[in-house]
Structures are given as structure tokens and as C-alpha cells.
Coordinates of C-alpha atoms in Angstrom, one line a residue:
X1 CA 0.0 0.0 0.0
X2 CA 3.7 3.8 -0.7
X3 CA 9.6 9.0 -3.1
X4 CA 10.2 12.3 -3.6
X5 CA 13.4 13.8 -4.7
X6 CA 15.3 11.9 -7.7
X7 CA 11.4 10.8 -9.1
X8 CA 8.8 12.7 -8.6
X9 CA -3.4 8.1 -4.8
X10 CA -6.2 11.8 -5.4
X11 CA -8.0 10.8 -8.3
X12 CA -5.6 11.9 -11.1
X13 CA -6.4 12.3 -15.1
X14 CA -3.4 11.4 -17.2
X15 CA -2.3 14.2 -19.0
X16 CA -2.1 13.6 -22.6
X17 CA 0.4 16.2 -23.8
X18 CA 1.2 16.8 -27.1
X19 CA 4.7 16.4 -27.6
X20 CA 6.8 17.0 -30.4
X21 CA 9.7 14.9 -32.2
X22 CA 7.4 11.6 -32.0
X23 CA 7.2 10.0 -35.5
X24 CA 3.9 8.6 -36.9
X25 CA 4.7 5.2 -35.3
X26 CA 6.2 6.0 -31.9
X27 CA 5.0 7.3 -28.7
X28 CA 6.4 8.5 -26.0
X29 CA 6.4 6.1 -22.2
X30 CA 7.2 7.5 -18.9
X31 CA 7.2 5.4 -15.8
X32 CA 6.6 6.7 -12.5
X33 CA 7.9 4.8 -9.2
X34 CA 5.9 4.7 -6.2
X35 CA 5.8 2.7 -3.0
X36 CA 3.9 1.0 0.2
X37 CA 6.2 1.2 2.6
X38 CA 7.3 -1.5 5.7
X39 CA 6.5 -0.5 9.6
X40 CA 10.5 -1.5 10.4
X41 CA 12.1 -0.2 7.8
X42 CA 14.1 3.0 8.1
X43 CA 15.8 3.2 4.8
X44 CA 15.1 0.8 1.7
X45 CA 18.0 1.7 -1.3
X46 CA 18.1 0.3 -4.7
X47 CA 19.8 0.6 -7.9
X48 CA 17.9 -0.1 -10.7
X49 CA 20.4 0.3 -13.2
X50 CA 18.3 -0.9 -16.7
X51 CA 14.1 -0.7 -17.1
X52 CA 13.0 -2.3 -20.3
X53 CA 10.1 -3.2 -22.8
X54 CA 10.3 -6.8 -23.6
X55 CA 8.1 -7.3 -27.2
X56 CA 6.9 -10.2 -29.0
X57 CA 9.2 -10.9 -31.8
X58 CA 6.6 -12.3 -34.0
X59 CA 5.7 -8.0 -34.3
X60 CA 9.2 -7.2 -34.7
X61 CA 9.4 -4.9 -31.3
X62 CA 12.2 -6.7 -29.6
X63 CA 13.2 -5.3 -26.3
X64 CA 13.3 -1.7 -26.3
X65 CA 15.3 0.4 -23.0
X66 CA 13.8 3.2 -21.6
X67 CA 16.7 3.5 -19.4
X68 CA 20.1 2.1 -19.0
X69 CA 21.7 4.9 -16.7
X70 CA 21.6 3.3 -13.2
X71 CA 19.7 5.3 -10.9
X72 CA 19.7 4.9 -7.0
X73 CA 16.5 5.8 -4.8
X74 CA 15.7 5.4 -1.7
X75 CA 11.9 3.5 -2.0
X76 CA 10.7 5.1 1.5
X77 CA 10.7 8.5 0.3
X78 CA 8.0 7.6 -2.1
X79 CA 5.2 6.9 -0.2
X80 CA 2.3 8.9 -1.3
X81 CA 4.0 10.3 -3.5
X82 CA 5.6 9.1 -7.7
X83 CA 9.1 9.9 -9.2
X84 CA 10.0 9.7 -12.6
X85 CA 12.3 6.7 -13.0
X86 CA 11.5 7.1 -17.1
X87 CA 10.9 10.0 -18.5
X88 CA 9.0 10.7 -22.1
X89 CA 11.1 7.8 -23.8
X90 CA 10.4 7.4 -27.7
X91 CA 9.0 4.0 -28.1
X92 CA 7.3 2.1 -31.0
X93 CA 3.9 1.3 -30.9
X94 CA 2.9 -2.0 -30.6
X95 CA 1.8 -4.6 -27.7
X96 CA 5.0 -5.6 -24.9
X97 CA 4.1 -8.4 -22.9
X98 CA 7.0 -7.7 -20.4
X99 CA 8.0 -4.2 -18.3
X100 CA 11.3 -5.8 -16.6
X101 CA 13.6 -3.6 -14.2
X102 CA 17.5 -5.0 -13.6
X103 CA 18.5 -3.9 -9.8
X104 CA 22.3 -4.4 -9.9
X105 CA 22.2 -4.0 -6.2
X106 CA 20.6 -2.7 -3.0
X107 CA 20.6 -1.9 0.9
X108 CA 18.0 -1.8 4.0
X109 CA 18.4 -0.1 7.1
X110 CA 15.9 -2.0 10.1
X111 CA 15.1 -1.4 13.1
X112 CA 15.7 -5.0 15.3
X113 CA 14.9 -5.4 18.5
X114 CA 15.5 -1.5 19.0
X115 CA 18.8 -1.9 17.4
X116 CA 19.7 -0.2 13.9
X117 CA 21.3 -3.0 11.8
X118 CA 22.0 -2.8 7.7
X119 CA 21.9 -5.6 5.3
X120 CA 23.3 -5.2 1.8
X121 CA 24.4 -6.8 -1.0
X122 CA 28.1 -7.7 -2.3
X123 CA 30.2 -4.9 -2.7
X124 CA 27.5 -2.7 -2.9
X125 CA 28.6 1.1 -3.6
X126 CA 25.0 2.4 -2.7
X127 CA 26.1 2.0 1.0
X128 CA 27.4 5.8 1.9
X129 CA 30.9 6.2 3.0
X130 CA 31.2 5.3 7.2
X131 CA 27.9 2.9 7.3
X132 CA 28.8 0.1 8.7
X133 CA 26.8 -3.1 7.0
X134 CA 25.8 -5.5 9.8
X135 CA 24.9 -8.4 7.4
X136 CA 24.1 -9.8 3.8
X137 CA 21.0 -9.1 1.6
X138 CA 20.8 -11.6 -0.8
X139 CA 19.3 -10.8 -3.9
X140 CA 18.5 -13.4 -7.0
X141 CA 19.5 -12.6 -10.2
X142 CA 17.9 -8.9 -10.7
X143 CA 21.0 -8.0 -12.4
X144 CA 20.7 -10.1 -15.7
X145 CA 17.3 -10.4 -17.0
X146 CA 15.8 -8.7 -14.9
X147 CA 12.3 -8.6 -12.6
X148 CA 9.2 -8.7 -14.4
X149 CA 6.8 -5.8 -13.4
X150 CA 3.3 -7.8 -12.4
X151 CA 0.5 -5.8 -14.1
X152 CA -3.6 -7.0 -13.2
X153 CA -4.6 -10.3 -15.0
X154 CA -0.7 -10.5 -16.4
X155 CA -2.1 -8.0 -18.9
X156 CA 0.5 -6.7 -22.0
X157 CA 1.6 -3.1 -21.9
X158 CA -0.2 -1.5 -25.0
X159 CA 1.1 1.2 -26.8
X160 CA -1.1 2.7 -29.3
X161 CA -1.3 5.1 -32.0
X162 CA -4.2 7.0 -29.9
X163 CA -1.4 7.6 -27.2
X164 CA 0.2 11.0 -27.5
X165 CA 1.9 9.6 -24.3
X166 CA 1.7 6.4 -21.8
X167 CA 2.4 6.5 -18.2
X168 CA 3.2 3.5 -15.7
X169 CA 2.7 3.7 -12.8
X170 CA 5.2 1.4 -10.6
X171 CA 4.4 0.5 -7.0
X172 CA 7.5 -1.2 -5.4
X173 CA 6.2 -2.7 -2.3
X174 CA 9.0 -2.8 0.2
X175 CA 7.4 -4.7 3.3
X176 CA 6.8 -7.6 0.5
X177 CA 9.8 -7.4 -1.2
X178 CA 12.7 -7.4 1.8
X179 CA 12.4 -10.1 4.7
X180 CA 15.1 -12.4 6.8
X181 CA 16.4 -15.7 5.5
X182 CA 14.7 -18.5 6.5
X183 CA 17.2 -20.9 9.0
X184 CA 18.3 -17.5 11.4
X185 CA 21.2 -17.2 9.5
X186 CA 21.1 -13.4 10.1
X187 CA 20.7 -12.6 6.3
X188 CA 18.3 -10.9 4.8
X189 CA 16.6 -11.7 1.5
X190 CA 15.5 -9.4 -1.4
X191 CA 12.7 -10.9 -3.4
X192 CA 10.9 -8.2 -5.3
X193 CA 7.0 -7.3 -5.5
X194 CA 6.4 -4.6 -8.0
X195 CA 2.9 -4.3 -9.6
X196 CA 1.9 -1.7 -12.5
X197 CA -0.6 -0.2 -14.0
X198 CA -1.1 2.7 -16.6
X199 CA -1.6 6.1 -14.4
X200 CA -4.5 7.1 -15.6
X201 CA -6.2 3.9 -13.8
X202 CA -4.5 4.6 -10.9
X203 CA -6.8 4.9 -7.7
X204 CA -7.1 7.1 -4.5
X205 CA -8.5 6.3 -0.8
X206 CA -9.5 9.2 1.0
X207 CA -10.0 8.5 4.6
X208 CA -12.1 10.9 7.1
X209 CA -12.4 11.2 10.5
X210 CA -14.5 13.4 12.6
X211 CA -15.8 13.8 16.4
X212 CA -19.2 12.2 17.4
X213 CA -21.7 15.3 18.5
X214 CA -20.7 16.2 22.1
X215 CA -18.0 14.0 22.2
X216 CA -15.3 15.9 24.7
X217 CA -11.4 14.6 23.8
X218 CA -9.2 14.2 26.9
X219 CA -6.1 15.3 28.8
X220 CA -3.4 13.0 28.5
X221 CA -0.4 14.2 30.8
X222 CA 0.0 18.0 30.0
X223 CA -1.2 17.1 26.2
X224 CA -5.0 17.9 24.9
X225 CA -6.1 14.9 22.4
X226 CA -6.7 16.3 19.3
X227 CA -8.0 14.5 15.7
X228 CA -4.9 15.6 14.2
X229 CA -3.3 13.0 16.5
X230 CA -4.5 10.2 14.7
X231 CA -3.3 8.4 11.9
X232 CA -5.5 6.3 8.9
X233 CA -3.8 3.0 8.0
X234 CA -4.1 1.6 5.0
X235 CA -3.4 -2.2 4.4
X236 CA -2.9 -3.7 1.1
X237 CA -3.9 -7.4 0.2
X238 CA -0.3 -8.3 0.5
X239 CA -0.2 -6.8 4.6
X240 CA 1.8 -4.1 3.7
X241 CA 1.0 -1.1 6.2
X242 CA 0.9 2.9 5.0
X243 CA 0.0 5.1 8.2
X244 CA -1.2 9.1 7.5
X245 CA -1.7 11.3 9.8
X246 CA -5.2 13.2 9.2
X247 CA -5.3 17.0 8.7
X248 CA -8.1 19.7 8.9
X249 CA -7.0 20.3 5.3
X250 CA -10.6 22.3 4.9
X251 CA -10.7 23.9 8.6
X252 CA -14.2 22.2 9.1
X253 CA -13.8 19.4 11.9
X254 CA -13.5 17.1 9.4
X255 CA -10.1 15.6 9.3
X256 CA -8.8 13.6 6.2
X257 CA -6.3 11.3 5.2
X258 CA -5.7 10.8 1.1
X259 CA -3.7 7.6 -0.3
X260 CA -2.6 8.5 -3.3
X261 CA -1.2 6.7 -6.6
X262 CA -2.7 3.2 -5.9
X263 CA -2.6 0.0 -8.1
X264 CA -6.6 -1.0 -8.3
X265 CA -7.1 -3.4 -5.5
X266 CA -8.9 -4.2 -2.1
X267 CA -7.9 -3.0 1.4
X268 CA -8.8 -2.3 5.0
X269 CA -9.0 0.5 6.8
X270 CA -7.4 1.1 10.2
X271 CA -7.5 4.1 12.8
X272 CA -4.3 4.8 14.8
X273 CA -4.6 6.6 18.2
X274 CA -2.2 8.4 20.1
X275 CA -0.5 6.7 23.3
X276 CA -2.3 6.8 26.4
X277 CA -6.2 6.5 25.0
X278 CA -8.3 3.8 23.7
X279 CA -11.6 4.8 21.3
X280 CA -14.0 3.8 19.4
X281 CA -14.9 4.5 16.0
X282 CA -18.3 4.4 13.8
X283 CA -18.0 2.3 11.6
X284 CA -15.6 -0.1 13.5
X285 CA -12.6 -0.9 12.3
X286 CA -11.0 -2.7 10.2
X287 CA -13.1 -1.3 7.0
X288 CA -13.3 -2.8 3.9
X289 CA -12.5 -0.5 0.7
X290 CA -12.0 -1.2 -2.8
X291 CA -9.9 1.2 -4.4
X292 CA -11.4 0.8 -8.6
X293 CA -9.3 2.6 -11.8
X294 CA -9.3 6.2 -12.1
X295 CA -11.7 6.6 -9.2
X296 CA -11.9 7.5 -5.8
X297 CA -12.6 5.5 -3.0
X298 CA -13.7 6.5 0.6
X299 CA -13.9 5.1 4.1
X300 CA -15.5 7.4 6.5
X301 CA -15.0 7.4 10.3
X302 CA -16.8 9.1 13.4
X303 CA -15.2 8.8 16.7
X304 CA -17.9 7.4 19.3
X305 CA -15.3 7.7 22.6
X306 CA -11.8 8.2 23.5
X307 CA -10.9 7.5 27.0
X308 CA -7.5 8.0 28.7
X309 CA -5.9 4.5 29.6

């Protein structure tokens, strides 16, 4: 369930902009990276050093890069948010049954038993200069063919005359895709989840809480309990766990939480409270929402009680 610097779920429109310098049988492909972050994980760095188009011969359209300059990201500052891993590349129209990335490497930092510990792969030159890597990441064999993006009933990547321009987006899921080695070897193991879909079927859960009528929030310590305290969860099919924290973004009581950039899919929805209280919630939770292509999706919540523990 989700980058911000290096690459850049609302409901967005894809923007089809007319771009020059695309010939009558080409157009142009960006892919956006996104990413559902892991509760332990503090850092989650990659280098994804070639992303590719993988056509049917039969058609003549090969395997076509869209990049082949290695870029390194940290996945965790890309919840909620998309980056531009490929940007406007010229491609041929025609069907690609394969999107495949080649990681040539990568690193996690973790939080274990309140310790800080990184794993990383061989030789990896991701790790920055006086990090000191506490064990292996083992990681198959990204580096050669490659991973194959998973898109919704293994569906082809289309690209049509129609298209002024496609975008994919990529969500890299990192709670699914890093875990320990089975055995208690101390490793860790890198086994990648990435799903995709075109952006404009992309999806967004808005989340709302608000205060029952005449409900009073209490004192915890020298703190007052207010909504903006509380955080919406949102947990994919997979497990993997986004928290938000709500904001009065409208100044009306009404406080809201927006997932943005989601792969179609089903969810639950969970309320976080602050430490010290226990509450209730109308509906209860967990809730049940679908999130549907290029539409929005909501799960509305009204707080019932909140007692000091």
C-alpha cells in the first residue's frame, strides 16, 4: 500500500500532452515509481540500473530500453507520493508483454529489537561512506534479465497510435519485497514485489475522521487529544501497512487522510490513536474498501469515545 526527490493516490487524469519529435509510429512512455512502505524499515536503497520493454518478436518490437543509466532511490521517500524513473522515452507502438527492471544491487536499514542493523548486498557502492553493514542481503538474479513488473490479469503493456503519451505507474512494495532468511542465518533476502498499472487507472483512498456530537477529547499528561493525533492506516492485500496522519486540510472538523497513486485493489482500513487513550470508532474498524481505476474510493469514520488509559 507507498519517493520524492530523484522521481517525482487523489483521483488523477493522465495528461495527454502533445509532444513534439514523435514520429507517426512511436510514442512516448514514462514510468513513475511509487511505494507502500514497511512498519520496520528505516531506509530501503536500490539501484535499478536498466528498465525495459520486452516485445513479441513475431511483431518485430524486440526489447526496447527506456533507461540504461543506473539510478539509485531510496523507496521510502516515495510513499504517497511518484518519481519519474523514465521520463518521455520514444517508443514504438505496438503490444509488450513484459516491463522488466535489472536492480544491480541494494541496501535496507531496520530497526531489530530496537537496534539499527543494515543488510546489503556484495560490494554494494550504494552504501554511503562510514555505514557500517551489519549483514548480507541476498538478492536473485535482478542483475541479468531482470524482474518482471506484475501488471492486473498479467495483462501486456499496449502502446497505441491514440497515445500521444503512456504513463506506468510502478508501485515497489518494500514490506513484501525485503524479509530475513529463512534458517536464522542473520541474512536478509530481497525478493521483489512490484505491480503496475497505466496512471491514468490509478486509484485514491480518501480517509475521514470526525468527532461524534458532544463528544469531549481528553487530557493525556500535560497534552489535549486532538484528531490531528491520529493516523489512517491503509493495508494492502499483501499486509503491507501505509499510516497518514489526518489534517483539517478544509478547517471544518473534518479531518482527512488521502492515499494517493494506488494499483486497483482491495484494502482495510485502520484508525491509529495516540498513546495513552483507547476509542471507538463508527464504523468499527477494520473497513473494507476497494480502491477501482481512475476513481476514488472513501472510508468514512466518526469517533464514538476516546478514554484516557
Amino acid at each position: 500500500m507507498k519517493t520524492r526527490n530523484l522521481f517525482s493516490s487523489a483521483l488523477l487524469a493522465l495528461s495527454m500532452l502533445a509532444l513534439a519529435a514523435c514520429g507517426d509510429d512511436t510514442s512516448r512512455v514514462t514510468v513513475k515509481l511509487t511505494d507502500a512502505p514497511g512498519d520496520d524499515f528505516e531506509k530501503a536503497v536500490v539501484t535499478i540500473s536498466k528498465v525495459y520493454l520486452k516485445g513479441d518478436g513475431a511483431e518485430g518490437s524486440g526489447e526496447v530500453v527506456l533507461r540504461s543509466e543506473p539510478v539509485t532511490t531510496d523507496l521510502l521517500t516515495l510513499a504517497n507520493d511518484t518519481a519519474d524513473l523514465v521520463k518521455d522515452a520514444e517508443v514504438p507502438q505496438g503490444t509488450y508483454r513484459e516491463l522488466r527492471f535489472v536492480i544491480s544491487g541494494a541496501y535496507v536499514q531496520v530497526k531489530e529489537d530496537g537496534v539499527t542493523r543494515v543488510y546489503a548486498t556484495d560490494d554494494y557502492e550504494g552504501v554511503p561512506a562510514g555505514v557500517k553493514v551489519d549483514g548480507e542481503l541476498q538478492m536473485p538474479s535482478l542483475s541479468t534479465s531482470g524482474l518482471k513488473v506484475k501488471f492486473a490479469n498479467d495483462a501486456d503493456v499496449e502502446v497505441t497510435s491514440e497515445q500521444t503519451q503512456k504513463v506506468i505507474l510502478v508501485d515497489f512494495d518494500v514490506a513484501q519485497s525485503f524479509g530475513k532468511a529463512a534458517g536464522g542465518s542473520g541474512r536478509w533476502v530481497m525478493s521483489p514485489v512490484i505491480k503496475g498499472a497505466d496512471l491514468e487507472f490509478s486509484s485514491n483512498v480518501v480517509v475521514t475522521l470526525k468527532a461524534g456530537a458532544g463528544l469531549e477529547l481528553p487530557v493525556v499528561g500535560d497534552t489535549q487529544v486532538t484528531l490531528s493525533a491520529f493516523n489512517a492506516v491503509l493495508v494492502n492485500a499483501e499486509g503491507s501497512r501505509e499510516p497518514l496522519a489526518f489534517t483539517d486540510a478544509n478547517n471544518d472538523g473534518t479531518f482527512e487522510a488521502n492515499f494517493k497513486f494506488l494499483i486497483p485493489g482491495a484494502f482495510q482500513v485502520e484508525i491509529e490513536g495516540p498513546a495513552g487513550v483507547s476509542f471507538t470508532t463508527n464504523p468499527g474498524i477494520p473497513a473494507s474498501v476497494t480502491a477501482t481505476g481512475g476513481a476514488e474510493s472513501r472510508a468514512d469514520f466518526t469517533l464514538t469515545s476516546v478514554v484516557e488509559l
